[in-house]
Amino acid sequence: MEKSDTFDSTLPVAWKPLRADNKDNKKQQRPKTRHLILAIVASAWAVHVFLSLIFGGGLLDHLSDAAWPQEQADLASQCVQPDPLFPSNDTKLDAIVDYVTGEKFRLETIARLSRAVQVKSESFDDLGVIGEDPRWDVFYDFSAYLKKTFPLIHHKLQVEHVNTHGLLYTWKGSDESLKPTLLMAHQDTVPVPPDTIPSWTHPPWSGAYDGKYIWGRGASDCKNQLIAEMETVELLLEAGFKPKRTILLSFGFDEECSGRQGAQSLAAFIQKRYGDDSLAVIVDEGATFEKTWGTLFAKPGTGEKGYTDVYVTVRMPGGHSSIPPEHTSIGVLSELISQIESEQYRTRLEDENPYYTQLQCGAAHSPDFPDKLKELLAKRSASGGLPTCKAKPDYLALEAAKQGPEIKYLMQTSQAVDVISGGIKTNALPERVRVTVNHRINVGETPHVVYDRLTAIAGGIAKKYNLTLHAFDGHEEVESSITVTASKETLEVAPITPADGRPFEVLSGTTRAVYGEHVIVTPGIMTGNTDTRYYWDLTKHIFRFSPGYDPTDGNGLGNIHTVNERVSVLNHVNMVKWFLLFVRNMDEAEI
């Protein structure tokens, strides 16, 4: 049994337990012990009273008051916030920021985003070959819409189509020695299930505007970001901006089904042209703003959890249902699923996990940051980091996880039984059943943590029912067996973007310039995955960040992937404003 961190087992070296059978010793020692304890308590009380008379208050109060400024200073040093960052004065360029907050631009960008939403650019998991499956053809319509809507971009920038529908825009800078800035988004959306359409307030492909929101599939994931980036470049071209640093726009077209045709092809194309570690910074869709502990945080994603789907298939003899075995293949698989769900992966917060930094920032800057979390943070810091013994509970992570599942899964590998199939007729025993278990891998772990655990569980079930086990060994399915395999889309935990580099400083300073110094910028982590998975070799500075924010719109996520997806117009306009400043700030940054 593990010792509790709150129990002090340290004892004086001269202390020895009394023998249980020595009654005389016990009688002699007990009065002496009581007298000693009483003397110590009385002495301590006398000292406390004496010091209280001198200081006019309790000693502990004075010690706390003396230590508090130093404690706050130490916390603040762990979450230093840059000053708001504005580009150099340029009357014509500065006027753009005022223009985008005006009514004329507001109405124009509403119309442009609305029409983008009206292009039904769904992507599906079962899409066939490009050029053969007609469902890809909608992306011809979307690229044609962009060409018509942003004429300067298509006239002055180099526009390339990668793998037919991937879009790469290049605005060449005057200084080829500077690494380019890359802005990303994706053209596709998740599908709208037909049976959900009656539940929408406005039809999902209408792009309806109700005075506050633009409604429809893709309005917040992520045609808003794509249009904001296009608006930014078009406006800068109109104003005569001449970048020193090359600016790239890269728009995939199958992000919602893992990006293998779009982002993977685009990343390879860019890497071939520029090489490894060739970009200054990448900004793609991702995390946004969060109000917690009395503080507004901007949380650009500097990391992503890993990913693996595991398929578990049970094969057992068929037959007529009137003469069934004690356990059918469905029953056996159900028992296996029950064992999987009976225990979760450990909750553990590695020091490199971006959420650890957010806790530090919360302790430094948030008035309502919980005392217990602050105490555990101080203890972690004083001990030099997370205990190396992984079997020991991570009390800081466990305490932080009490805030809810959306926080817990920033620090824990998740498992979700999502898809199951098996059985075709009520009077026929099922011969083959299969389940898919989705996992998002925690920082500090690998997919093999999942594979080892599922192999052990499946092995126990296989032994119980006399079935052959093939787990992650490449064998084909055989009769009377359990086969466990991993998806081809398995992904390791993403490299963590450094939060002490110049690109993060530029991003943070830009954010505080747009939204104010009350905003605390802290690294965030994505529980899902973005197209940036294919860009890891191009730069260490990847940010998954949706920089639009509307303080009247809650968390601003806009019902992504579900009924009534929408985006606030203020959120969208602020996103354009953010990109305008960020592009110019990056152009002037020494990186």
Coordinates of C-alpha atoms in Angstrom, one line a residue:
M1 CA 0.0 0.0 0.0
E2 CA 1.3 3.4 -1.0
K3 CA 2.1 5.9 1.8
S4 CA 0.0 9.0 1.8
D5 CA 1.9 12.3 1.0
T6 CA 0.2 13.8 4.0
F7 CA 1.5 11.2 6.5
D8 CA 5.0 11.9 7.9
S9 CA 6.7 8.6 8.7
T10 CA 10.0 10.2 9.8
L11 CA 10.9 9.2 13.4
P12 CA 13.8 10.1 15.7
V13 CA 16.6 7.5 15.3
A14 CA 16.7 6.8 19.1
W15 CA 13.0 5.8 19.1
K16 CA 12.3 2.2 19.6
P17 CA 8.9 0.5 20.0
L18 CA 8.2 -1.1 23.4
R19 CA 7.8 -4.8 23.5
A20 CA 4.2 -5.8 23.6
D21 CA 4.8 -8.2 26.5
N22 CA 6.7 -5.7 28.7
K23 CA 3.8 -4.3 30.8
D24 CA 6.1 -2.6 33.4
N25 CA 7.9 -0.7 30.6
K26 CA 4.5 0.5 29.3
K27 CA 3.4 1.7 32.7
Q28 CA 6.7 3.6 33.2
Q29 CA 6.9 5.2 29.8
R30 CA 3.3 6.5 29.4
P31 CA 3.4 9.1 32.3
K32 CA 6.7 10.4 31.1
T33 CA 5.5 10.7 27.5
R34 CA 2.4 12.6 28.6
H35 CA 4.4 15.0 30.8
L36 CA 6.8 15.6 27.9
I37 CA 4.0 16.4 25.5
L38 CA 2.3 18.8 27.9
A39 CA 5.6 20.6 28.5
I40 CA 6.2 21.1 24.8
V41 CA 2.6 22.4 24.2
A42 CA 2.9 24.8 27.1
S43 CA 6.3 26.1 25.9
A44 CA 5.0 26.6 22.4
W45 CA 1.9 28.5 23.7
A46 CA 4.1 30.8 25.8
V47 CA 6.3 31.7 22.8
H48 CA 3.3 32.4 20.7
V49 CA 1.8 34.7 23.3
F50 CA 5.1 36.5 23.9
L51 CA 5.5 37.2 20.1
S52 CA 1.9 38.2 19.8
L53 CA 2.5 40.9 22.4
I54 CA 5.5 42.2 20.5
F55 CA 4.0 42.1 17.0
G56 CA 0.5 42.9 17.9
G57 CA -0.8 39.8 16.2
G58 CA -0.2 36.1 15.6
L59 CA 3.3 35.0 14.5
L60 CA 1.9 32.9 11.7
D61 CA 0.1 36.0 10.3
H62 CA 3.4 37.9 10.2
L63 CA 5.2 35.0 8.6
S64 CA 2.5 34.7 6.0
D65 CA 2.5 38.4 5.2
A66 CA 6.3 38.3 4.9
A67 CA 6.3 35.3 2.6
W68 CA 3.3 36.2 0.4
P69 CA 5.1 38.8 -1.8
Q70 CA 8.0 36.5 -2.5
E71 CA 5.6 33.6 -3.2
Q72 CA 3.7 35.8 -5.7
A73 CA 6.9 36.9 -7.3
D74 CA 8.1 33.3 -7.8
L75 CA 4.7 32.4 -9.3
A76 CA 4.7 35.3 -11.7
S77 CA 8.2 34.4 -12.9
Q78 CA 6.8 31.1 -14.1
C79 CA 4.2 32.9 -16.3
V80 CA 5.7 36.1 -17.6
Q81 CA 3.3 38.0 -19.9
P82 CA 4.7 40.1 -22.8
D83 CA 3.5 43.7 -23.4
P84 CA 0.9 44.2 -26.1
L85 CA 2.8 44.0 -29.5
F86 CA 1.9 46.4 -32.3
P87 CA 3.8 46.7 -35.6
S88 CA 5.7 49.8 -36.5
N89 CA 3.6 52.9 -37.4
D90 CA 2.3 53.0 -40.9
T91 CA -0.6 55.3 -41.5
K92 CA -2.1 53.3 -44.4
L93 CA -1.6 49.9 -42.8
D94 CA -2.8 51.1 -39.4
A95 CA -6.0 52.4 -41.0
I96 CA -6.9 48.8 -42.0
V97 CA -7.5 47.9 -38.4
D98 CA -10.0 50.7 -38.0
Y99 CA -11.6 49.7 -41.2
V100 CA -12.3 46.1 -40.2
T101 CA -14.1 47.3 -37.1
G102 CA -16.4 49.5 -39.2
E103 CA -19.9 48.7 -40.5
K104 CA -18.9 48.5 -44.2
F105 CA -16.4 45.7 -43.7
R106 CA -18.6 44.0 -41.2
L107 CA -21.4 43.6 -43.7
E108 CA -19.0 42.6 -46.5
T109 CA -17.3 39.9 -44.5
I110 CA -20.7 38.6 -43.2
A111 CA -21.7 38.1 -46.9
R112 CA -18.4 36.5 -47.8
L113 CA -18.4 34.0 -44.9
S114 CA -22.1 33.3 -45.4
R115 CA -21.6 32.3 -49.1
A116 CA -18.6 30.2 -48.1
V117 CA -20.8 28.2 -45.7
Q118 CA -23.4 27.7 -48.5
V119 CA -20.8 25.6 -50.5
K120 CA -21.7 22.1 -49.2
S121 CA -18.1 20.9 -48.9
E122 CA -18.6 17.8 -46.8
S123 CA -15.9 15.1 -46.5
F124 CA -16.6 11.4 -45.8
D125 CA -14.6 8.6 -44.3
D126 CA -15.4 6.4 -47.3
L127 CA -14.4 8.8 -50.1
G128 CA -12.9 7.0 -53.1
V129 CA -10.2 8.1 -55.5
I130 CA -10.0 11.8 -56.5
G131 CA -11.3 12.1 -60.0
E132 CA -13.4 9.0 -59.7
D133 CA -15.6 9.6 -56.6
P134 CA -17.8 12.6 -57.6
R135 CA -18.2 13.7 -54.0
W136 CA -14.7 15.3 -54.3
D137 CA -16.0 17.6 -57.0
V138 CA -17.5 20.1 -54.6
F139 CA -14.0 21.4 -53.9
Y140 CA -13.9 22.7 -57.5
D141 CA -16.9 24.9 -56.5
F142 CA -15.2 26.1 -53.3
S143 CA -11.9 27.1 -55.0
A144 CA -13.9 28.9 -57.7
Y145 CA -15.8 30.8 -55.0
L146 CA -12.5 31.9 -53.4
K147 CA -11.1 33.0 -56.8
K148 CA -14.1 35.1 -57.5
T149 CA -14.3 36.6 -53.9
F150 CA -10.6 37.5 -53.4
P151 CA -9.4 38.7 -56.8
L152 CA -6.2 40.5 -55.7
I153 CA -4.9 37.3 -54.0
H154 CA -5.5 35.3 -57.2
H155 CA -3.9 38.0 -59.3
K156 CA -0.8 38.9 -57.3
L157 CA 0.0 35.7 -55.4
Q158 CA 1.3 32.4 -56.7
V159 CA -1.6 29.9 -56.5
E160 CA -1.0 26.2 -56.7
H161 CA -3.3 23.2 -56.6
V162 CA -1.8 20.3 -54.8
N163 CA -3.3 16.8 -55.3
T164 CA -6.1 18.5 -57.3
H165 CA -7.9 20.3 -54.4
G166 CA -5.2 21.4 -52.0
L167 CA -4.7 25.1 -52.1
L168 CA -1.3 26.7 -51.6
Y169 CA -0.9 30.5 -51.8
T170 CA 2.5 32.0 -51.8
W171 CA 3.2 35.7 -51.2
K172 CA 6.9 36.0 -51.7
G173 CA 8.8 38.3 -49.3
S174 CA 11.7 40.6 -50.3
D175 CA 14.1 38.8 -48.0
E176 CA 14.6 35.2 -48.9
S177 CA 16.8 34.6 -45.8
L178 CA 13.8 34.9 -43.6
K179 CA 11.8 31.8 -42.8
P180 CA 8.2 32.0 -44.1
T181 CA 5.0 32.4 -42.0
L182 CA 2.4 29.7 -42.7
L183 CA -1.3 30.2 -42.0
M184 CA -3.6 27.1 -42.3
A185 CA -7.2 26.1 -42.4
H186 CA -9.3 23.4 -44.1
Q187 CA -12.0 23.7 -46.8
D188 CA -14.0 20.7 -45.8
T189 CA -16.6 20.1 -43.1
V190 CA -18.1 17.1 -41.3
P191 CA -21.3 15.8 -42.9
V192 CA -24.7 16.8 -41.7
P193 CA -26.8 13.7 -40.8
P194 CA -30.1 14.2 -42.8
D195 CA -32.2 13.2 -39.9
T196 CA -30.8 16.2 -37.8
I197 CA -31.8 18.9 -40.3
P198 CA -35.2 19.6 -38.8
S199 CA -33.5 20.3 -35.5
W200 CA -31.5 23.2 -36.9
T201 CA -32.7 26.7 -36.1
H202 CA -31.5 27.8 -39.6
P203 CA -30.8 25.2 -42.4
P204 CA -27.2 23.9 -42.2
W205 CA -26.2 25.2 -45.6
S206 CA -28.0 28.5 -45.5
G207 CA -25.2 30.7 -44.0
A208 CA -28.1 32.6 -42.4
Y209 CA -27.3 35.8 -40.4
D210 CA -29.6 36.7 -37.5
G211 CA -28.0 39.9 -36.4
K212 CA -25.3 38.3 -34.2
Y213 CA -24.4 34.9 -35.7
I214 CA -23.7 33.3 -39.0
W215 CA -25.3 29.8 -39.0
G216 CA -24.3 26.7 -40.8
R217 CA -22.0 23.7 -41.1
G218 CA -18.4 25.0 -41.2
A219 CA -19.3 28.4 -39.8
S220 CA -16.9 27.8 -36.9
D221 CA -15.0 24.7 -38.1
C222 CA -13.3 26.2 -39.9
K223 CA -14.4 28.3 -42.8
N224 CA -14.4 31.3 -40.5
Q225 CA -10.6 31.0 -40.0
L226 CA -10.0 30.3 -43.7
I227 CA -12.0 33.4 -44.8
A228 CA -10.4 35.5 -42.0
E229 CA -6.9 34.6 -43.4
M230 CA -8.1 35.4 -47.0
E231 CA -9.6 38.7 -45.8
T232 CA -6.3 39.6 -44.1
V233 CA -4.1 39.0 -47.2
E234 CA -6.6 40.7 -49.5
L235 CA -6.7 43.8 -47.2
L236 CA -2.9 43.9 -46.9
L237 CA -2.6 43.7 -50.7
E238 CA -5.1 46.6 -51.1
A239 CA -3.1 48.7 -48.7
G240 CA 0.2 48.1 -50.5
F241 CA 1.9 46.0 -47.8
K242 CA 5.2 44.5 -49.0
P243 CA 6.3 41.7 -46.8
K244 CA 9.9 41.0 -46.1
R245 CA 9.0 37.5 -44.8
T246 CA 7.3 35.1 -47.3
I247 CA 3.6 34.4 -46.4
L248 CA 2.1 31.0 -47.2
L249 CA -1.6 30.0 -47.0
S250 CA -2.2 26.2 -47.0
F251 CA -5.8 24.9 -47.2
G252 CA -6.4 21.1 -47.0
F253 CA -9.7 19.5 -48.1
D254 CA -10.1 16.3 -46.0
E255 CA -9.1 17.3 -42.5
E256 CA -12.3 15.8 -41.1
C257 CA -11.2 12.4 -42.3
S258 CA -7.6 12.6 -41.3
G259 CA -6.1 14.8 -44.0
R260 CA -4.3 12.1 -45.9
Q261 CA -5.2 13.6 -49.3
G262 CA -5.0 17.2 -48.5
A263 CA -2.7 18.3 -45.7
Q264 CA -0.4 15.3 -46.1
S265 CA 0.1 16.2 -49.8
L266 CA 0.5 19.9 -49.0
A267 CA 3.0 19.4 -46.3
A268 CA 5.1 17.1 -48.5
F269 CA 5.0 19.7 -51.3
I270 CA 6.1 22.5 -49.0
Q271 CA 8.8 20.4 -47.4
K272 CA 10.2 19.5 -50.8
R273 CA 10.4 23.2 -51.7
Y274 CA 11.7 24.7 -48.5
G275 CA 13.2 21.7 -46.5
D276 CA 13.1 20.6 -42.9
D277 CA 12.7 23.2 -40.2
S278 CA 12.2 25.8 -42.9
L279 CA 9.2 27.8 -41.5
A280 CA 9.3 30.5 -38.8
V281 CA 5.8 29.6 -37.5
I282 CA 2.6 27.8 -38.3
V283 CA -0.9 28.9 -37.1
D284 CA -3.8 26.5 -37.7
E285 CA -7.3 26.1 -36.3
G286 CA -7.4 24.9 -32.7
A287 CA -7.8 26.0 -29.1
T288 CA -9.4 29.3 -28.2
F289 CA -10.2 31.3 -25.1
E290 CA -11.3 30.2 -21.7
K291 CA -12.7 32.1 -18.7
T292 CA -11.7 30.3 -15.5
W293 CA -10.5 31.1 -12.0
G294 CA -11.7 34.7 -12.6
T295 CA -9.3 35.2 -15.5
L296 CA -9.6 35.2 -19.3
F297 CA -7.0 32.9 -20.8
A298 CA -6.0 32.7 -24.4
K299 CA -4.8 29.1 -25.0
P300 CA -3.0 28.5 -28.3
G301 CA -2.4 24.8 -28.6
T302 CA 1.3 24.0 -28.4
G303 CA 0.7 20.3 -28.3
E304 CA -1.7 17.5 -29.3
K305 CA -2.5 14.2 -27.7
G306 CA -1.6 11.1 -29.6
Y307 CA -4.2 8.9 -31.4
T308 CA -4.9 5.3 -32.0
D309 CA -8.0 3.3 -32.9
V310 CA -7.9 -0.4 -31.8
Y311 CA -10.1 -3.0 -33.5
V312 CA -11.0 -6.1 -31.5
T313 CA -12.6 -8.9 -33.5
V314 CA -14.1 -12.1 -32.0
R315 CA -14.6 -15.2 -34.2
M316 CA -16.6 -18.1 -32.9
P317 CA -18.6 -21.0 -34.6
G318 CA -22.0 -20.1 -36.0
G319 CA -25.1 -22.3 -35.9
H320 CA -28.8 -22.1 -35.2
S321 CA -29.9 -19.9 -32.4
S322 CA -32.1 -22.6 -31.0
I323 CA -29.0 -24.5 -29.8
P324 CA -26.7 -21.8 -28.5
P325 CA -23.5 -22.1 -26.5
E326 CA -23.4 -20.6 -23.1
H327 CA -21.7 -17.5 -24.5
T328 CA -22.0 -16.3 -28.1
S329 CA -19.3 -14.2 -29.7
I330 CA -21.4 -11.1 -28.8
G331 CA -21.4 -12.1 -25.2
V332 CA -17.7 -12.7 -25.2
L333 CA -17.0 -9.4 -26.8
S334 CA -19.3 -7.7 -24.3
E335 CA -17.4 -9.2 -21.4
L336 CA -14.1 -7.9 -23.0
I337 CA -15.6 -4.4 -23.5
S338 CA -16.8 -4.4 -19.9
Q339 CA -13.3 -5.2 -18.7
I340 CA -11.9 -2.4 -20.8
E341 CA -14.3 0.1 -19.4
S342 CA -13.9 -1.1 -15.8
E343 CA -10.6 0.7 -15.4
Q344 CA -9.3 4.0 -16.9
Y345 CA -5.8 5.0 -17.7
R346 CA -4.0 6.9 -15.0
T347 CA -4.3 10.6 -14.6
R348 CA -0.8 12.1 -14.8
L349 CA 0.4 15.6 -15.5
E350 CA 3.9 15.6 -17.0
D351 CA 5.9 18.8 -16.6
E352 CA 6.1 19.3 -20.4
N353 CA 2.3 19.1 -20.7
P354 CA 1.0 22.6 -21.6
Y355 CA -1.7 22.3 -19.0
Y356 CA 0.9 22.3 -16.3
T357 CA 1.9 25.8 -17.5
Q358 CA -1.7 26.9 -17.4
L359 CA -1.9 25.9 -13.8
Q360 CA 1.3 27.9 -13.1
C361 CA -0.3 30.9 -14.9
G362 CA -3.5 30.5 -12.9
A363 CA -1.6 30.4 -9.6
A364 CA 0.3 33.6 -10.7
H365 CA -2.5 35.7 -12.1
S366 CA -6.0 34.3 -11.2
P367 CA -7.7 35.7 -8.1
D368 CA -9.9 32.6 -7.7
F369 CA -7.3 30.0 -8.3
P370 CA -7.9 27.1 -5.8
D371 CA -5.7 27.1 -2.7
K372 CA -5.4 23.3 -2.9
L373 CA -4.0 23.4 -6.4
K374 CA -1.6 26.2 -5.4
E375 CA -0.4 24.1 -2.5
L376 CA 0.2 21.1 -4.7
L377 CA 1.9 23.2 -7.4
A378 CA 4.3 24.5 -4.7
K379 CA 5.0 21.1 -3.5
R380 CA 5.7 19.8 -7.1
S381 CA 8.1 22.8 -7.6
A382 CA 9.9 22.2 -4.3
S383 CA 10.4 18.5 -5.0
G384 CA 11.9 19.2 -8.4
G385 CA 9.1 17.9 -10.6
L386 CA 6.8 14.9 -11.1
P387 CA 7.9 11.8 -9.2
T388 CA 9.9 9.4 -11.4
C389 CA 8.0 6.5 -9.9
K390 CA 5.0 6.2 -12.3
A391 CA 3.1 3.9 -9.9
K392 CA 2.8 6.7 -7.4
P393 CA -0.4 8.8 -7.7
D394 CA 0.0 12.3 -9.2
Y395 CA -1.9 14.3 -6.6
L396 CA -1.7 17.5 -8.5
A397 CA -3.3 15.9 -11.6
L398 CA -5.9 14.2 -9.6
E399 CA -6.9 17.4 -7.9
A400 CA -7.0 19.3 -11.2
A401 CA -9.1 16.6 -12.7
K402 CA -11.9 17.4 -10.3
Q403 CA -12.7 20.4 -12.4
G404 CA -14.4 18.1 -14.9
P405 CA -13.8 15.6 -17.8
E406 CA -12.7 18.3 -20.2
I407 CA -9.8 19.0 -17.9
K408 CA -9.2 15.4 -16.8
Y409 CA -8.6 14.3 -20.4
L410 CA -5.9 16.9 -20.8
M411 CA -3.9 14.7 -18.4
Q412 CA -5.1 11.2 -19.2
T413 CA -5.3 8.8 -22.1
S414 CA -8.9 8.5 -23.0
Q415 CA -10.7 5.4 -24.3
A416 CA -14.1 5.4 -26.0
V417 CA -15.9 2.4 -27.4
D418 CA -17.4 4.0 -30.5
V419 CA -18.3 1.4 -33.1
I420 CA -19.6 -2.1 -32.8
S421 CA -20.9 -4.6 -35.4
G422 CA -21.9 -8.2 -35.5
G423 CA -24.9 -10.5 -36.1
I424 CA -27.1 -10.5 -39.1
K425 CA -30.2 -12.5 -38.2
T426 CA -32.1 -13.4 -35.1
N427 CA -32.0 -17.2 -35.6
A428 CA -28.3 -17.3 -36.6
L429 CA -25.4 -17.3 -34.1
P430 CA -23.0 -14.5 -34.9
E431 CA -19.7 -15.8 -36.3
R432 CA -17.8 -12.5 -36.3
V433 CA -18.2 -9.4 -34.1
R434 CA -16.0 -6.4 -34.0
V435 CA -15.6 -3.3 -31.8
T436 CA -13.5 -0.1 -32.4
V437 CA -12.0 1.6 -29.3
N438 CA -10.8 5.1 -29.9
H439 CA -7.8 6.4 -27.8
R440 CA -6.2 9.8 -27.4
I441 CA -2.8 9.3 -25.9
N442 CA -1.6 11.5 -22.9
V443 CA 1.6 13.5 -23.0
G444 CA 4.4 11.3 -21.6
E445 CA 2.9 8.1 -23.0
T446 CA 2.9 6.2 -26.3
P447 CA 0.3 4.0 -28.1
H448 CA 2.1 1.0 -26.7
V449 CA 0.6 1.7 -23.3
V450 CA -2.8 1.1 -24.9
Y451 CA -1.5 -2.0 -26.8
D452 CA 0.0 -3.6 -23.8
R453 CA -3.2 -3.2 -21.7
L454 CA -5.6 -4.4 -24.4
T455 CA -3.3 -7.4 -25.1
A456 CA -3.5 -8.4 -21.4
I457 CA -7.3 -8.0 -21.3
A458 CA -7.9 -9.9 -24.5
G459 CA -5.5 -12.6 -23.4
G460 CA -7.4 -13.3 -20.3
I461 CA -10.7 -13.5 -22.2
A462 CA -9.2 -15.7 -24.9
K463 CA -7.8 -18.1 -22.2
K464 CA -11.2 -18.2 -20.4
Y465 CA -13.1 -19.2 -23.6
N466 CA -10.3 -21.3 -25.2
L467 CA -9.8 -18.9 -28.1
T468 CA -6.6 -18.2 -30.0
L469 CA -5.2 -14.7 -29.4
H470 CA -3.5 -12.6 -32.1
A471 CA -2.7 -9.2 -30.7
F472 CA -0.8 -6.6 -32.8
D473 CA 1.2 -9.4 -34.5
G474 CA 0.1 -9.0 -38.1
H475 CA -1.8 -12.3 -38.3
E476 CA -5.0 -12.7 -40.3
E477 CA -8.2 -13.6 -38.5
V478 CA -8.8 -17.3 -37.9
E479 CA -11.8 -19.2 -36.6
S480 CA -12.3 -19.4 -32.8
S481 CA -10.0 -16.4 -32.1
I482 CA -9.7 -12.9 -30.8
T483 CA -7.7 -10.6 -33.1
V484 CA -6.5 -7.2 -31.9
T485 CA -5.2 -4.7 -34.4
A486 CA -4.3 -1.0 -34.5
S487 CA -5.5 1.6 -37.1
K488 CA -3.1 2.9 -39.8
E489 CA -3.9 6.4 -38.5
T490 CA -2.0 5.8 -35.2
L491 CA -0.3 9.0 -34.2
E492 CA 2.3 9.6 -31.5
V493 CA 2.0 12.6 -29.1
A494 CA 2.9 15.8 -31.0
P495 CA 6.2 17.5 -30.2
I496 CA 5.6 20.3 -27.7
T497 CA 6.0 23.8 -29.2
P498 CA 8.4 25.9 -27.0
A499 CA 6.7 28.6 -25.0
D500 CA 9.9 30.5 -24.4
G501 CA 10.6 31.2 -28.1
R502 CA 10.2 34.4 -30.1
P503 CA 7.2 33.1 -32.1
F504 CA 5.2 32.4 -28.9
E505 CA 6.1 35.9 -27.7
V506 CA 4.9 37.4 -31.0
L507 CA 1.6 35.4 -30.8
S508 CA 1.1 36.4 -27.1
G509 CA 1.9 40.1 -27.7
T510 CA -0.5 40.2 -30.6
T511 CA -3.3 38.6 -28.6
R512 CA -2.9 41.1 -25.8
A513 CA -2.7 44.0 -28.3
V514 CA -6.1 42.9 -29.7
Y515 CA -7.9 42.0 -26.5
G516 CA -6.1 43.8 -23.7
E517 CA -3.6 43.2 -21.0
H518 CA -6.1 41.5 -18.8
V519 CA -5.9 38.4 -21.1
I520 CA -3.3 35.9 -19.9
V521 CA -1.8 33.9 -22.7
T522 CA -0.8 30.3 -21.8
P523 CA 0.1 27.3 -23.8
G524 CA -2.8 24.9 -24.4
I525 CA -3.2 21.3 -25.5
M526 CA -5.5 19.8 -28.0
T527 CA -7.4 16.6 -27.1
G528 CA -8.2 16.2 -30.8
N529 CA -5.9 16.3 -33.8
T530 CA -5.5 18.9 -36.6
D531 CA -3.9 18.9 -40.1
T532 CA -0.7 20.1 -38.3
R533 CA 0.1 16.4 -37.7
Y534 CA 1.8 16.4 -41.2
Y535 CA 3.8 19.5 -40.6
W536 CA 5.9 18.6 -37.6
D537 CA 9.2 18.5 -39.6
L538 CA 8.7 22.0 -41.0
T539 CA 9.0 23.9 -37.8
K540 CA 9.2 23.6 -34.0
H541 CA 6.8 26.5 -33.7
I542 CA 3.3 25.1 -34.4
F543 CA 0.2 26.8 -32.8
R544 CA -3.3 25.4 -33.0
F545 CA -5.2 28.6 -32.3
S546 CA -8.5 30.1 -33.3
P547 CA -7.8 33.7 -32.3
G548 CA -11.4 35.1 -32.6
Y549 CA -13.2 36.0 -29.4
D550 CA -16.5 37.5 -28.5
P551 CA -16.9 38.1 -24.7
T552 CA -20.7 37.8 -25.0
D553 CA -20.5 34.3 -26.6
G554 CA -19.6 31.9 -23.8
N555 CA -16.8 29.6 -24.8
G556 CA -17.1 30.6 -28.5
L557 CA -16.8 27.1 -29.8
G558 CA -20.0 27.5 -31.9
N559 CA -21.4 24.0 -31.7
I560 CA -18.8 22.5 -33.9
H561 CA -19.7 19.0 -35.3
T562 CA -23.3 19.2 -34.2
V563 CA -26.7 20.9 -34.7
N564 CA -26.8 24.7 -34.9
E565 CA -23.1 25.3 -35.7
R566 CA -22.6 29.0 -35.8
V567 CA -20.1 31.8 -35.3
S568 CA -20.5 35.2 -33.8
V569 CA -19.7 38.1 -36.2
L570 CA -17.7 39.9 -33.5
N571 CA -15.6 36.7 -33.0
H572 CA -15.0 36.6 -36.8
V573 CA -14.1 40.3 -37.1
N574 CA -11.8 40.1 -34.2
M575 CA -10.1 37.1 -35.9
V576 CA -9.4 39.2 -39.0
K577 CA -8.0 42.0 -36.7
W578 CA -5.8 39.5 -35.0
F579 CA -4.4 38.1 -38.2
L580 CA -3.7 41.6 -39.6
L581 CA -1.5 42.4 -36.6
F582 CA 0.1 39.0 -36.4
V583 CA 1.2 38.9 -40.0
R584 CA 2.8 42.4 -39.6
N585 CA 4.4 41.5 -36.2
M586 CA 5.9 38.4 -37.6
D587 CA 7.2 40.3 -40.6
E588 CA 9.2 42.5 -38.2
A589 CA 10.2 39.8 -35.8
E590 CA 13.8 38.7 -35.6
I591 CA 13.6 34.9 -35.7

